[in-house]
JSON list of C-alpha atoms in Angstrom, two decimals:
[
{"chain": "A", "resi": 17, "resn": "ALA", "atom": "CA", "xyz": [20.06, -106.07, 113.29]},
{"chain": "A", "resi": 18, "resn": "GLN", "atom": "CA", "xyz": [21.11, -105.07, 116.78]},
{"chain": "A", "resi": 19, "resn": "SER", "atom": "CA", "xyz": [23.99, -106.35, 118.74]},
{"chain": "A", "resi": 20, "resn": "VAL", "atom": "CA", "xyz": [25.38, -105.82, 122.03]},
{"chain": "A", "resi": 21, "resn": "SER", "atom": "CA", "xyz": [29.20, -106.59, 122.98]},
{"chain": "A", "resi": 22, "resn": "GLN", "atom": "CA", "xyz": [30.42, -106.96, 126.47]},
{"chain": "A", "resi": 23, "resn": "HIS", "atom": "CA", "xyz": [34.09, -106.79, 126.36]},
{"chain": "A", "resi": 24, "resn": "ASN", "atom": "CA", "xyz": [35.47, -108.66, 129.28]},
{"chain": "A", "resi": 25, "resn": "HIS", "atom": "CA", "xyz": [33.86, -112.18, 129.71]},
{"chain": "A", "resi": 26, "resn": "HIS", "atom": "CA", "xyz": [35.46, -112.67, 133.47]},
{"chain": "A", "resi": 27, "resn": "VAL", "atom": "CA", "xyz": [36.45, -110.21, 135.98]},
{"chain": "A", "resi": 28, "resn": "ILE", "atom": "CA", "xyz": [38.72, -110.70, 139.21]},
{"chain": "A", "resi": 29, "resn": "LEU", "atom": "CA", "xyz": [39.17, -108.42, 141.71]},
{"chain": "A", "resi": 30, "resn": "SER", "atom": "CA", "xyz": [39.49, -108.02, 145.34]},
{"chain": "A", "resi": 31, "resn": "GLU", "atom": "CA", "xyz": [37.05, -106.30, 147.79]},
{"chain": "A", "resi": 32, "resn": "ALA", "atom": "CA", "xyz": [37.00, -102.64, 147.94]},
{"chain": "A", "resi": 33, "resn": "ALA", "atom": "CA", "xyz": [38.62, -102.37, 144.22]},
{"chain": "A", "resi": 34, "resn": "SER", "atom": "CA", "xyz": [36.92, -100.42, 141.50]},
{"chain": "A", "resi": 35, "resn": "LEU", "atom": "CA", "xyz": [34.88, -102.09, 138.86]},
{"chain": "A", "resi": 36, "resn": "GLU", "atom": "CA", "xyz": [33.94, -100.98, 135.52]},
{"chain": "A", "resi": 37, "resn": "LEU", "atom": "CA", "xyz": [32.28, -103.30, 132.72]},
{"chain": "A", "resi": 38, "resn": "GLY", "atom": "CA", "xyz": [32.27, -102.29, 129.23]},
{"chain": "A", "resi": 39, "resn": "CYS", "atom": "CA", "xyz": [29.42, -102.32, 126.97]},
{"chain": "A", "resi": 40, "resn": "ASN", "atom": "CA", "xyz": [28.96, -101.26, 123.30]},
{"chain": "A", "resi": 41, "resn": "TYR", "atom": "CA", "xyz": [25.83, -101.86, 120.94]},
{"chain": "A", "resi": 42, "resn": "SER", "atom": "CA", "xyz": [25.35, -101.49, 117.39]},
{"chain": "A", "resi": 43, "resn": "TYR", "atom": "CA", "xyz": [22.06, -99.70, 116.54]},
{"chain": "A", "resi": 44, "resn": "GLY", "atom": "CA", "xyz": [21.81, -96.26, 115.00]},
{"chain": "A", "resi": 45, "resn": "GLY", "atom": "CA", "xyz": [18.63, -94.77, 116.29]},
{"chain": "A", "resi": 46, "resn": "THR", "atom": "CA", "xyz": [17.32, -94.24, 119.96]},
{"chain": "A", "resi": 47, "resn": "VAL", "atom": "CA", "xyz": [17.74, -97.00, 122.49]},
{"chain": "A", "resi": 48, "resn": "ASN", "atom": "CA", "xyz": [16.85, -97.98, 125.95]},
{"chain": "A", "resi": 49, "resn": "LEU", "atom": "CA", "xyz": [19.63, -99.39, 127.84]},
{"chain": "A", "resi": 50, "resn": "PHE", "atom": "CA", "xyz": [19.60, -101.47, 130.96]},
{"chain": "A", "resi": 51, "resn": "TRP", "atom": "CA", "xyz": [22.22, -103.47, 132.91]},
{"chain": "A", "resi": 52, "resn": "TYR", "atom": "CA", "xyz": [20.99, -106.77, 134.57]},
{"chain": "A", "resi": 53, "resn": "VAL", "atom": "CA", "xyz": [22.73, -108.69, 137.24]},
{"chain": "A", "resi": 54, "resn": "GLN", "atom": "CA", "xyz": [22.23, -112.49, 138.21]},
{"chain": "A", "resi": 55, "resn": "TYR", "atom": "CA", "xyz": [23.55, -113.80, 141.29]},
{"chain": "A", "resi": 56, "resn": "PRO", "atom": "CA", "xyz": [24.53, -117.30, 141.60]},
{"chain": "A", "resi": 57, "resn": "GLY", "atom": "CA", "xyz": [21.78, -119.61, 141.11]},
{"chain": "A", "resi": 58, "resn": "GLN", "atom": "CA", "xyz": [19.26, -116.72, 140.92]},
{"chain": "A", "resi": 59, "resn": "HIS", "atom": "CA", "xyz": [17.09, -115.14, 138.08]},
{"chain": "A", "resi": 60, "resn": "LEU", "atom": "CA", "xyz": [18.26, -111.85, 136.37]},
{"chain": "A", "resi": 61, "resn": "GLN", "atom": "CA", "xyz": [17.19, -108.70, 138.37]},
{"chain": "A", "resi": 62, "resn": "LEU", "atom": "CA", "xyz": [17.43, -105.25, 137.09]},
{"chain": "A", "resi": 63, "resn": "LEU", "atom": "CA", "xyz": [20.48, -103.03, 138.36]},
{"chain": "A", "resi": 64, "resn": "LEU", "atom": "CA", "xyz": [19.79, -99.83, 136.52]},
{"chain": "A", "resi": 65, "resn": "LYS", "atom": "CA", "xyz": [18.11, -98.58, 133.19]},
{"chain": "A", "resi": 66, "resn": "TYR", "atom": "CA", "xyz": [18.61, -95.49, 130.86]},
{"chain": "A", "resi": 67, "resn": "PHE", "atom": "CA", "xyz": [15.62, -94.00, 128.63]},
{"chain": "A", "resi": 68, "resn": "SER", "atom": "CA", "xyz": [16.59, -90.44, 128.29]},
{"chain": "A", "resi": 69, "resn": "GLY", "atom": "CA", "xyz": [17.70, -87.57, 130.42]},
{"chain": "A", "resi": 70, "resn": "ASP", "atom": "CA", "xyz": [21.01, -87.15, 132.44]},
{"chain": "A", "resi": 71, "resn": "PRO", "atom": "CA", "xyz": [23.14, -89.89, 130.65]},
{"chain": "A", "resi": 72, "resn": "LEU", "atom": "CA", "xyz": [24.79, -90.86, 134.39]},
{"chain": "A", "resi": 73, "resn": "VAL", "atom": "CA", "xyz": [22.47, -93.28, 135.69]},
{"chain": "A", "resi": 74, "resn": "LYS", "atom": "CA", "xyz": [22.61, -94.18, 139.21]},
{"chain": "A", "resi": 75, "resn": "GLY", "atom": "CA", "xyz": [21.23, -97.92, 140.11]},
{"chain": "A", "resi": 76, "resn": "ILE", "atom": "CA", "xyz": [20.92, -100.41, 143.03]},
{"chain": "A", "resi": 77, "resn": "LYS", "atom": "CA", "xyz": [23.88, -101.21, 145.56]},
{"chain": "A", "resi": 78, "resn": "GLY", "atom": "CA", "xyz": [25.97, -98.42, 144.56]},
{"chain": "A", "resi": 79, "resn": "PHE", "atom": "CA", "xyz": [26.23, -98.93, 140.84]},
{"chain": "A", "resi": 80, "resn": "GLU", "atom": "CA", "xyz": [25.93, -96.33, 138.33]},
{"chain": "A", "resi": 81, "resn": "ALA", "atom": "CA", "xyz": [26.36, -96.43, 134.36]},
{"chain": "A", "resi": 82, "resn": "GLU", "atom": "CA", "xyz": [27.09, -93.73, 131.88]},
{"chain": "A", "resi": 83, "resn": "PHE", "atom": "CA", "xyz": [25.63, -93.56, 128.51]},
{"chain": "A", "resi": 84, "resn": "ILE", "atom": "CA", "xyz": [27.85, -92.19, 125.74]},
{"chain": "A", "resi": 85, "resn": "LYS", "atom": "CA", "xyz": [25.90, -91.74, 122.74]},
{"chain": "A", "resi": 86, "resn": "SER", "atom": "CA", "xyz": [28.91, -90.89, 120.49]},
{"chain": "A", "resi": 87, "resn": "LYS", "atom": "CA", "xyz": [30.67, -94.25, 121.74]},
{"chain": "A", "resi": 88, "resn": "PHE", "atom": "CA", "xyz": [27.64, -96.39, 121.57]},
{"chain": "A", "resi": 89, "resn": "SER", "atom": "CA", "xyz": [28.33, -97.35, 124.97]},
{"chain": "A", "resi": 90, "resn": "PHE", "atom": "CA", "xyz": [26.89, -97.88, 128.45]},
{"chain": "A", "resi": 91, "resn": "ASN", "atom": "CA", "xyz": [29.50, -98.98, 130.80]},
{"chain": "A", "resi": 92, "resn": "LEU", "atom": "CA", "xyz": [28.61, -100.14, 134.17]},
{"chain": "A", "resi": 93, "resn": "ARG", "atom": "CA", "xyz": [31.03, -98.80, 137.45]},
{"chain": "A", "resi": 94, "resn": "LYS", "atom": "CA", "xyz": [31.02, -99.28, 141.06]},
{"chain": "A", "resi": 95, "resn": "PRO", "atom": "CA", "xyz": [33.64, -97.24, 142.93]},
{"chain": "A", "resi": 96, "resn": "SER", "atom": "CA", "xyz": [34.17, -100.53, 145.75]},
{"chain": "A", "resi": 97, "resn": "VAL", "atom": "CA", "xyz": [33.11, -103.81, 145.49]},
{"chain": "A", "resi": 98, "resn": "GLN", "atom": "CA", "xyz": [32.12, -106.15, 147.90]},
{"chain": "A", "resi": 99, "resn": "TRP", "atom": "CA", "xyz": [32.20, -109.85, 148.04]},
{"chain": "A", "resi": 100, "resn": "SER", "atom": "CA", "xyz": [28.19, -109.98, 147.54]},
{"chain": "A", "resi": 101, "resn": "ASP", "atom": "CA", "xyz": [28.79, -108.41, 144.15]},
{"chain": "A", "resi": 102, "resn": "THR", "atom": "CA", "xyz": [30.09, -111.88, 142.72]},
{"chain": "A", "resi": 103, "resn": "ALA", "atom": "CA", "xyz": [27.58, -112.34, 139.92]},
{"chain": "A", "resi": 104, "resn": "GLU", "atom": "CA", "xyz": [27.12, -112.19, 136.17]},
{"chain": "A", "resi": 105, "resn": "TYR", "atom": "CA", "xyz": [26.36, -108.94, 134.65]},
{"chain": "A", "resi": 106, "resn": "PHE", "atom": "CA", "xyz": [24.30, -108.52, 131.33]},
{"chain": "A", "resi": 107, "resn": "CYS", "atom": "CA", "xyz": [24.06, -105.30, 129.28]},
{"chain": "A", "resi": 108, "resn": "ALA", "atom": "CA", "xyz": [20.83, -105.21, 127.22]},
{"chain": "A", "resi": 109, "resn": "VAL", "atom": "CA", "xyz": [19.33, -102.91, 124.83]},
{"chain": "A", "resi": 110, "resn": "THR", "atom": "CA", "xyz": [16.33, -102.13, 122.79]},
{"chain": "A", "resi": 111, "resn": "PRO", "atom": "CA", "xyz": [14.63, -99.60, 120.56]},
{"chain": "A", "resi": 112, "resn": "PRO", "atom": "CA", "xyz": [11.89, -97.84, 122.20]},
{"chain": "A", "resi": 113, "resn": "ALA", "atom": "CA", "xyz": [9.51, -98.93, 119.49]},
{"chain": "A", "resi": 114, "resn": "ALA", "atom": "CA", "xyz": [10.54, -102.88, 119.98]},
{"chain": "A", "resi": 115, "resn": "GLY", "atom": "CA", "xyz": [8.48, -102.84, 123.18]},
{"chain": "A", "resi": 116, "resn": "ASN", "atom": "CA", "xyz": [11.31, -103.70, 124.87]},
{"chain": "A", "resi": 117, "resn": "LYS", "atom": "CA", "xyz": [12.26, -106.75, 123.15]},
{"chain": "A", "resi": 118, "resn": "LEU", "atom": "CA", "xyz": [15.67, -106.87, 124.66]},
{"chain": "A", "resi": 119, "resn": "THR", "atom": "CA", "xyz": [18.79, -108.00, 122.77]},
{"chain": "A", "resi": 120, "resn": "PHE", "atom": "CA", "xyz": [21.45, -109.25, 125.45]},
{"chain": "A", "resi": 121, "resn": "GLY", "atom": "CA", "xyz": [25.26, -109.06, 125.54]},
{"chain": "A", "resi": 122, "resn": "GLY", "atom": "CA", "xyz": [27.15, -112.09, 126.37]},
{"chain": "A", "resi": 123, "resn": "GLY", "atom": "CA", "xyz": [27.50, -111.61, 129.81]},
{"chain": "A", "resi": 124, "resn": "THR", "atom": "CA", "xyz": [30.68, -110.70, 131.98]},
{"chain": "A", "resi": 125, "resn": "ARG", "atom": "CA", "xyz": [31.24, -112.98, 135.08]},
{"chain": "A", "resi": 126, "resn": "VAL", "atom": "CA", "xyz": [32.76, -111.05, 138.12]},
{"chain": "A", "resi": 127, "resn": "LEU", "atom": "CA", "xyz": [34.28, -112.70, 141.04]},
{"chain": "A", "resi": 128, "resn": "VAL", "atom": "CA", "xyz": [34.99, -110.83, 144.04]},
{"chain": "A", "resi": 129, "resn": "LYS", "atom": "CA", "xyz": [37.74, -112.15, 146.20]},
{"chain": "A", "resi": 130, "resn": "PRO", "atom": "CA", "xyz": [37.18, -111.47, 149.89]},
{"chain": "B", "resi": 16, "resn": "ASN", "atom": "CA", "xyz": [2.94, -111.76, 144.61]},
{"chain": "B", "resi": 17, "resn": "ALA", "atom": "CA", "xyz": [4.72, -114.56, 143.04]},
{"chain": "B", "resi": 18, "resn": "GLY", "atom": "CA", "xyz": [5.71, -112.54, 140.14]},
{"chain": "B", "resi": 19, "resn": "VAL", "atom": "CA", "xyz": [7.02, -114.87, 137.37]},
{"chain": "B", "resi": 20, "resn": "THR", "atom": "CA", "xyz": [6.64, -118.64, 138.25]},
{"chain": "B", "resi": 21, "resn": "GLN", "atom": "CA", "xyz": [8.30, -121.20, 136.09]},
{"chain": "B", "resi": 22, "resn": "THR", "atom": "CA", "xyz": [8.13, -124.85, 136.62]},
{"chain": "B", "resi": 23, "resn": "PRO", "atom": "CA", "xyz": [9.73, -127.23, 136.50]},
{"chain": "B", "resi": 24, "resn": "LYS", "atom": "CA", "xyz": [13.00, -125.87, 137.93]},
{"chain": "B", "resi": 25, "resn": "PHE", "atom": "CA", "xyz": [15.10, -129.20, 136.60]},
{"chain": "B", "resi": 26, "resn": "GLN", "atom": "CA", "xyz": [14.26, -131.57, 133.72]},
{"chain": "B", "resi": 27, "resn": "VAL", "atom": "CA", "xyz": [16.25, -134.11, 132.22]},
{"chain": "B", "resi": 28, "resn": "LEU", "atom": "CA", "xyz": [15.17, -135.53, 128.68]},
{"chain": "B", "resi": 29, "resn": "LYS", "atom": "CA", "xyz": [16.17, -137.80, 126.25]},
{"chain": "B", "resi": 30, "resn": "THR", "atom": "CA", "xyz": [16.46, -136.80, 122.45]},
{"chain": "B", "resi": 31, "resn": "GLY", "atom": "CA", "xyz": [13.37, -137.02, 120.78]},
{"chain": "B", "resi": 32, "resn": "GLN", "atom": "CA", "xyz": [11.13, -136.53, 123.85]},
{"chain": "B", "resi": 33, "resn": "SER", "atom": "CA", "xyz": [8.54, -133.59, 124.12]},
{"chain": "B", "resi": 34, "resn": "MET", "atom": "CA", "xyz": [8.10, -131.29, 126.97]},
{"chain": "B", "resi": 35, "resn": "THR", "atom": "CA", "xyz": [6.59, -128.17, 128.03]},
{"chain": "B", "resi": 36, "resn": "LEU", "atom": "CA", "xyz": [8.07, -125.32, 130.15]},
{"chain": "B", "resi": 37, "resn": "GLN", "atom": "CA", "xyz": [5.65, -123.73, 132.24]},
{"chain": "B", "resi": 38, "resn": "CYS", "atom": "CA", "xyz": [5.39, -119.81, 132.74]},
{"chain": "B", "resi": 39, "resn": "ALA", "atom": "CA", "xyz": [3.02, -117.97, 134.54]},
{"chain": "B", "resi": 40, "resn": "GLN", "atom": "CA", "xyz": [3.01, -114.19, 135.73]},
{"chain": "B", "resi": 41, "resn": "ASP", "atom": "CA", "xyz": [0.24, -112.86, 138.24]},
{"chain": "B", "resi": 42, "resn": "MET", "atom": "CA", "xyz": [1.15, -109.24, 137.37]},
{"chain": "B", "resi": 43, "resn": "ASN", "atom": "CA", "xyz": [-1.24, -108.66, 134.60]},
{"chain": "B", "resi": 44, "resn": "HIS", "atom": "CA", "xyz": [1.62, -107.89, 132.40]},
{"chain": "B", "resi": 45, "resn": "GLU", "atom": "CA", "xyz": [0.97, -107.76, 128.59]},
{"chain": "B", "resi": 46, "resn": "TYR", "atom": "CA", "xyz": [4.18, -108.83, 127.12]},
{"chain": "B", "resi": 47, "resn": "MET", "atom": "CA", "xyz": [5.94, -112.26, 128.00]},
{"chain": "B", "resi": 48, "resn": "SER", "atom": "CA", "xyz": [8.76, -113.89, 126.49]},
{"chain": "B", "resi": 49, "resn": "TRP", "atom": "CA", "xyz": [11.15, -116.62, 126.75]},
{"chain": "B", "resi": 50, "resn": "TYR", "atom": "CA", "xyz": [14.92, -116.72, 126.58]},
{"chain": "B", "resi": 51, "resn": "ARG", "atom": "CA", "xyz": [17.74, -119.51, 126.59]},
{"chain": "B", "resi": 52, "resn": "GLN", "atom": "CA", "xyz": [21.19, -118.54, 128.51]},
{"chain": "B", "resi": 53, "resn": "ASP", "atom": "CA", "xyz": [24.19, -120.23, 126.95]},
{"chain": "B", "resi": 54, "resn": "PRO", "atom": "CA", "xyz": [27.77, -119.80, 128.22]},
{"chain": "B", "resi": 55, "resn": "GLY", "atom": "CA", "xyz": [29.11, -116.72, 126.53]},
{"chain": "B", "resi": 56, "resn": "MET", "atom": "CA", "xyz": [26.15, -115.90, 124.59]},
{"chain": "B", "resi": 57, "resn": "GLY", "atom": "CA", "xyz": [24.06, -113.97, 127.29]},
{"chain": "B", "resi": 58, "resn": "LEU", "atom": "CA", "xyz": [20.27, -114.38, 126.84]},
{"chain": "B", "resi": 59, "resn": "ARG", "atom": "CA", "xyz": [18.91, -115.05, 123.50]},
{"chain": "B", "resi": 60, "resn": "LEU", "atom": "CA", "xyz": [14.97, -114.43, 122.70]},
{"chain": "B", "resi": 61, "resn": "ILE", "atom": "CA", "xyz": [13.30, -117.52, 121.54]},
{"chain": "B", "resi": 62, "resn": "HIS", "atom": "CA", "xyz": [9.66, -116.36, 121.48]},
{"chain": "B", "resi": 63, "resn": "TYR", "atom": "CA", "xyz": [7.57, -113.36, 122.65]},
{"chain": "B", "resi": 64, "resn": "SER", "atom": "CA", "xyz": [4.01, -112.17, 123.17]},
{"chain": "B", "resi": 65, "resn": "VAL", "atom": "CA", "xyz": [2.38, -109.04, 123.47]},
{"chain": "B", "resi": 66, "resn": "GLY", "atom": "CA", "xyz": [-0.96, -110.40, 124.43]},
{"chain": "B", "resi": 67, "resn": "ALA", "atom": "CA", "xyz": [-3.26, -113.23, 124.75]},
{"chain": "B", "resi": 68, "resn": "GLY", "atom": "CA", "xyz": [-3.54, -114.67, 121.20]},
{"chain": "B", "resi": 69, "resn": "ILE", "atom": "CA", "xyz": [-0.31, -112.76, 119.84]},
{"chain": "B", "resi": 70, "resn": "THR", "atom": "CA", "xyz": [2.91, -114.49, 119.47]},
{"chain": "B", "resi": 71, "resn": "ASP", "atom": "CA", "xyz": [6.03, -113.99, 117.37]},
{"chain": "B", "resi": 72, "resn": "GLN", "atom": "CA", "xyz": [9.13, -115.41, 116.86]},
{"chain": "B", "resi": 73, "resn": "GLY", "atom": "CA", "xyz": [12.57, -114.11, 118.38]},
{"chain": "B", "resi": 74, "resn": "GLU", "atom": "CA", "xyz": [16.29, -114.71, 117.37]},
{"chain": "B", "resi": 75, "resn": "VAL", "atom": "CA", "xyz": [16.32, -118.50, 117.88]},
{"chain": "B", "resi": 76, "resn": "PRO", "atom": "CA", "xyz": [12.55, -120.14, 117.29]},
{"chain": "B", "resi": 77, "resn": "ASN", "atom": "CA", "xyz": [13.65, -123.30, 115.67]},
{"chain": "B", "resi": 78, "resn": "GLY", "atom": "CA", "xyz": [12.62, -126.33, 117.62]},
{"chain": "B", "resi": 79, "resn": "TYR", "atom": "CA", "xyz": [10.30, -124.51, 119.91]},
{"chain": "B", "resi": 80, "resn": "ASN", "atom": "CA", "xyz": [6.77, -123.56, 120.09]},
{"chain": "B", "resi": 81, "resn": "VAL", "atom": "CA", "xyz": [4.62, -121.25, 122.16]},
{"chain": "B", "resi": 82, "resn": "SER", "atom": "CA", "xyz": [1.12, -120.30, 122.65]},
{"chain": "B", "resi": 83, "resn": "ARG", "atom": "CA", "xyz": [-0.53, -117.48, 124.63]},
{"chain": "B", "resi": 84, "resn": "SER", "atom": "CA", "xyz": [-4.29, -118.48, 125.49]},
{"chain": "B", "resi": 85, "resn": "THR", "atom": "CA", "xyz": [-4.35, -116.44, 128.57]},
{"chain": "B", "resi": 86, "resn": "THR", "atom": "CA", "xyz": [-2.73, -113.13, 129.92]},
{"chain": "B", "resi": 87, "resn": "GLU", "atom": "CA", "xyz": [-1.08, -115.10, 132.87]},
{"chain": "B", "resi": 88, "resn": "ASP", "atom": "CA", "xyz": [0.48, -118.18, 131.02]},
{"chain": "B", "resi": 89, "resn": "PHE", "atom": "CA", "xyz": [2.85, -118.72, 128.45]},
{"chain": "B", "resi": 90, "resn": "PRO", "atom": "CA", "xyz": [4.11, -122.31, 127.87]},
{"chain": "B", "resi": 91, "resn": "LEU", "atom": "CA", "xyz": [7.14, -123.11, 125.91]},
{"chain": "B", "resi": 92, "resn": "ARG", "atom": "CA", "xyz": [7.09, -126.52, 124.10]},
{"chain": "B", "resi": 93, "resn": "LEU", "atom": "CA", "xyz": [9.94, -128.80, 122.88]},
{"chain": "B", "resi": 94, "resn": "LEU", "atom": "CA", "xyz": [8.53, -131.15, 120.17]},
{"chain": "B", "resi": 95, "resn": "SER", "atom": "CA", "xyz": [11.27, -133.33, 119.84]},
{"chain": "B", "resi": 96, "resn": "ALA", "atom": "CA", "xyz": [14.12, -132.65, 122.03]},
{"chain": "B", "resi": 97, "resn": "ALA", "atom": "CA", "xyz": [17.46, -132.19, 120.61]},
{"chain": "B", "resi": 98, "resn": "PRO", "atom": "CA", "xyz": [21.09, -132.16, 122.88]},
{"chain": "B", "resi": 99, "resn": "SER", "atom": "CA", "xyz": [21.47, -128.64, 121.22]},
{"chain": "B", "resi": 100, "resn": "GLN", "atom": "CA", "xyz": [18.46, -127.50, 123.20]},
{"chain": "B", "resi": 101, "resn": "THR", "atom": "CA", "xyz": [20.34, -128.18, 126.38]},
{"chain": "B", "resi": 102, "resn": "SER", "atom": "CA", "xyz": [20.45, -124.85, 128.24]},
{"chain": "B", "resi": 103, "resn": "VAL", "atom": "CA", "xyz": [18.70, -122.74, 130.86]},
{"chain": "B", "resi": 104, "resn": "TYR", "atom": "CA", "xyz": [15.69, -121.38, 129.99]},
{"chain": "B", "resi": 105, "resn": "PHE", "atom": "CA", "xyz": [14.16, -118.05, 131.38]},
{"chain": "B", "resi": 106, "resn": "CYS", "atom": "CA", "xyz": [10.57, -116.70, 131.13]},
{"chain": "B", "resi": 107, "resn": "ALA", "atom": "CA", "xyz": [10.16, -113.05, 131.55]},
{"chain": "B", "resi": 108, "resn": "SER", "atom": "CA", "xyz": [6.98, -110.69, 131.77]},
{"chain": "B", "resi": 109, "resn": "TRP", "atom": "CA", "xyz": [6.67, -106.62, 131.48]},
{"chain": "B", "resi": 110, "resn": "ARG", "atom": "CA", "xyz": [4.15, -103.99, 131.34]},
{"chain": "B", "resi": 111, "resn": "ALA", "atom": "CA", "xyz": [3.36, -102.43, 127.72]},
{"chain": "B", "resi": 112, "resn": "GLY", "atom": "CA", "xyz": [5.23, -99.10, 127.26]},
{"chain": "B", "resi": 113, "resn": "SER", "atom": "CA", "xyz": [8.62, -98.01, 125.98]},
{"chain": "B", "resi": 114, "resn": "ASN", "atom": "CA", "xyz": [10.25, -97.84, 129.45]},
{"chain": "B", "resi": 115, "resn": "GLN", "atom": "CA", "xyz": [9.03, -100.82, 131.37]},
{"chain": "B", "resi": 116, "resn": "PRO", "atom": "CA", "xyz": [11.69, -103.40, 132.76]},
{"chain": "B", "resi": 117, "resn": "GLN", "atom": "CA", "xyz": [11.36, -107.16, 132.13]},
{"chain": "B", "resi": 118, "resn": "HIS", "atom": "CA", "xyz": [10.96, -109.40, 135.50]},
{"chain": "B", "resi": 119, "resn": "PHE", "atom": "CA", "xyz": [12.34, -113.04, 135.26]},
{"chain": "B", "resi": 120, "resn": "GLY", "atom": "CA", "xyz": [11.47, -116.19, 136.32]},
{"chain": "B", "resi": 121, "resn": "ASP", "atom": "CA", "xyz": [13.96, -118.44, 138.39]},
{"chain": "B", "resi": 122, "resn": "GLY", "atom": "CA", "xyz": [14.81, -120.31, 135.25]},
{"chain": "B", "resi": 123, "resn": "THR", "atom": "CA", "xyz": [14.39, -124.00, 134.15]},
{"chain": "B", "resi": 124, "resn": "ARG", "atom": "CA", "xyz": [17.51, -126.18, 133.62]},
{"chain": "B", "resi": 125, "resn": "LEU", "atom": "CA", "xyz": [16.92, -128.42, 130.58]},
{"chain": "B", "resi": 126, "resn": "SER", "atom": "CA", "xyz": [19.45, -131.26, 129.84]},
{"chain": "B", "resi": 127, "resn": "ILE", "atom": "CA", "xyz": [19.03, -133.33, 126.72]},
{"chain": "B", "resi": 128, "resn": "LEU", "atom": "CA", "xyz": [20.92, -136.37, 126.36]}
]
């Protein structure tokens, strides 16, 4: 069975700092990859997704992620965070044949101090 | 366009009580699913459906039943609630196809005493 690991459970940083959240998955075949964000008290929203093509994917709100197939990784980055980026971030993967039945990582809580 | 609607938003139950969490979507999505969210464990798939009349188990199905009599609705039933089922429950729907993202409801926070 596939699994997803997010290395950091909690990240605290100041506004304007750079953010990188790690995500590694275990699955030998082709996968679709997603990052979702959950702002306090809200539901999950799609931040960005990768299916094929350019491994550097740009999402909403200045986020980007890089798919490195050889490392089974899909790390999320943002060059300069804002207080409004305080949220929990989830990496998720699915084999295309699974109809997007997602396997989620454990999540990373990010706190941006003003 | 309401998207995915979950009711109730909050519920407290006693051990052994039964309960149905409601989920409805108005986007004519073929696929629907239920997840539970627990601290440090991300979202875990409980049950999912690829269309009306078709359901299947996810990662953590025990203690939960589902049915999909219409495309729009996908209720989750707890027949005999247990404290281990205290969690936040999210319903999601998405269009069939390998590159379609899931749309999530606002969640139901359930506490079992």
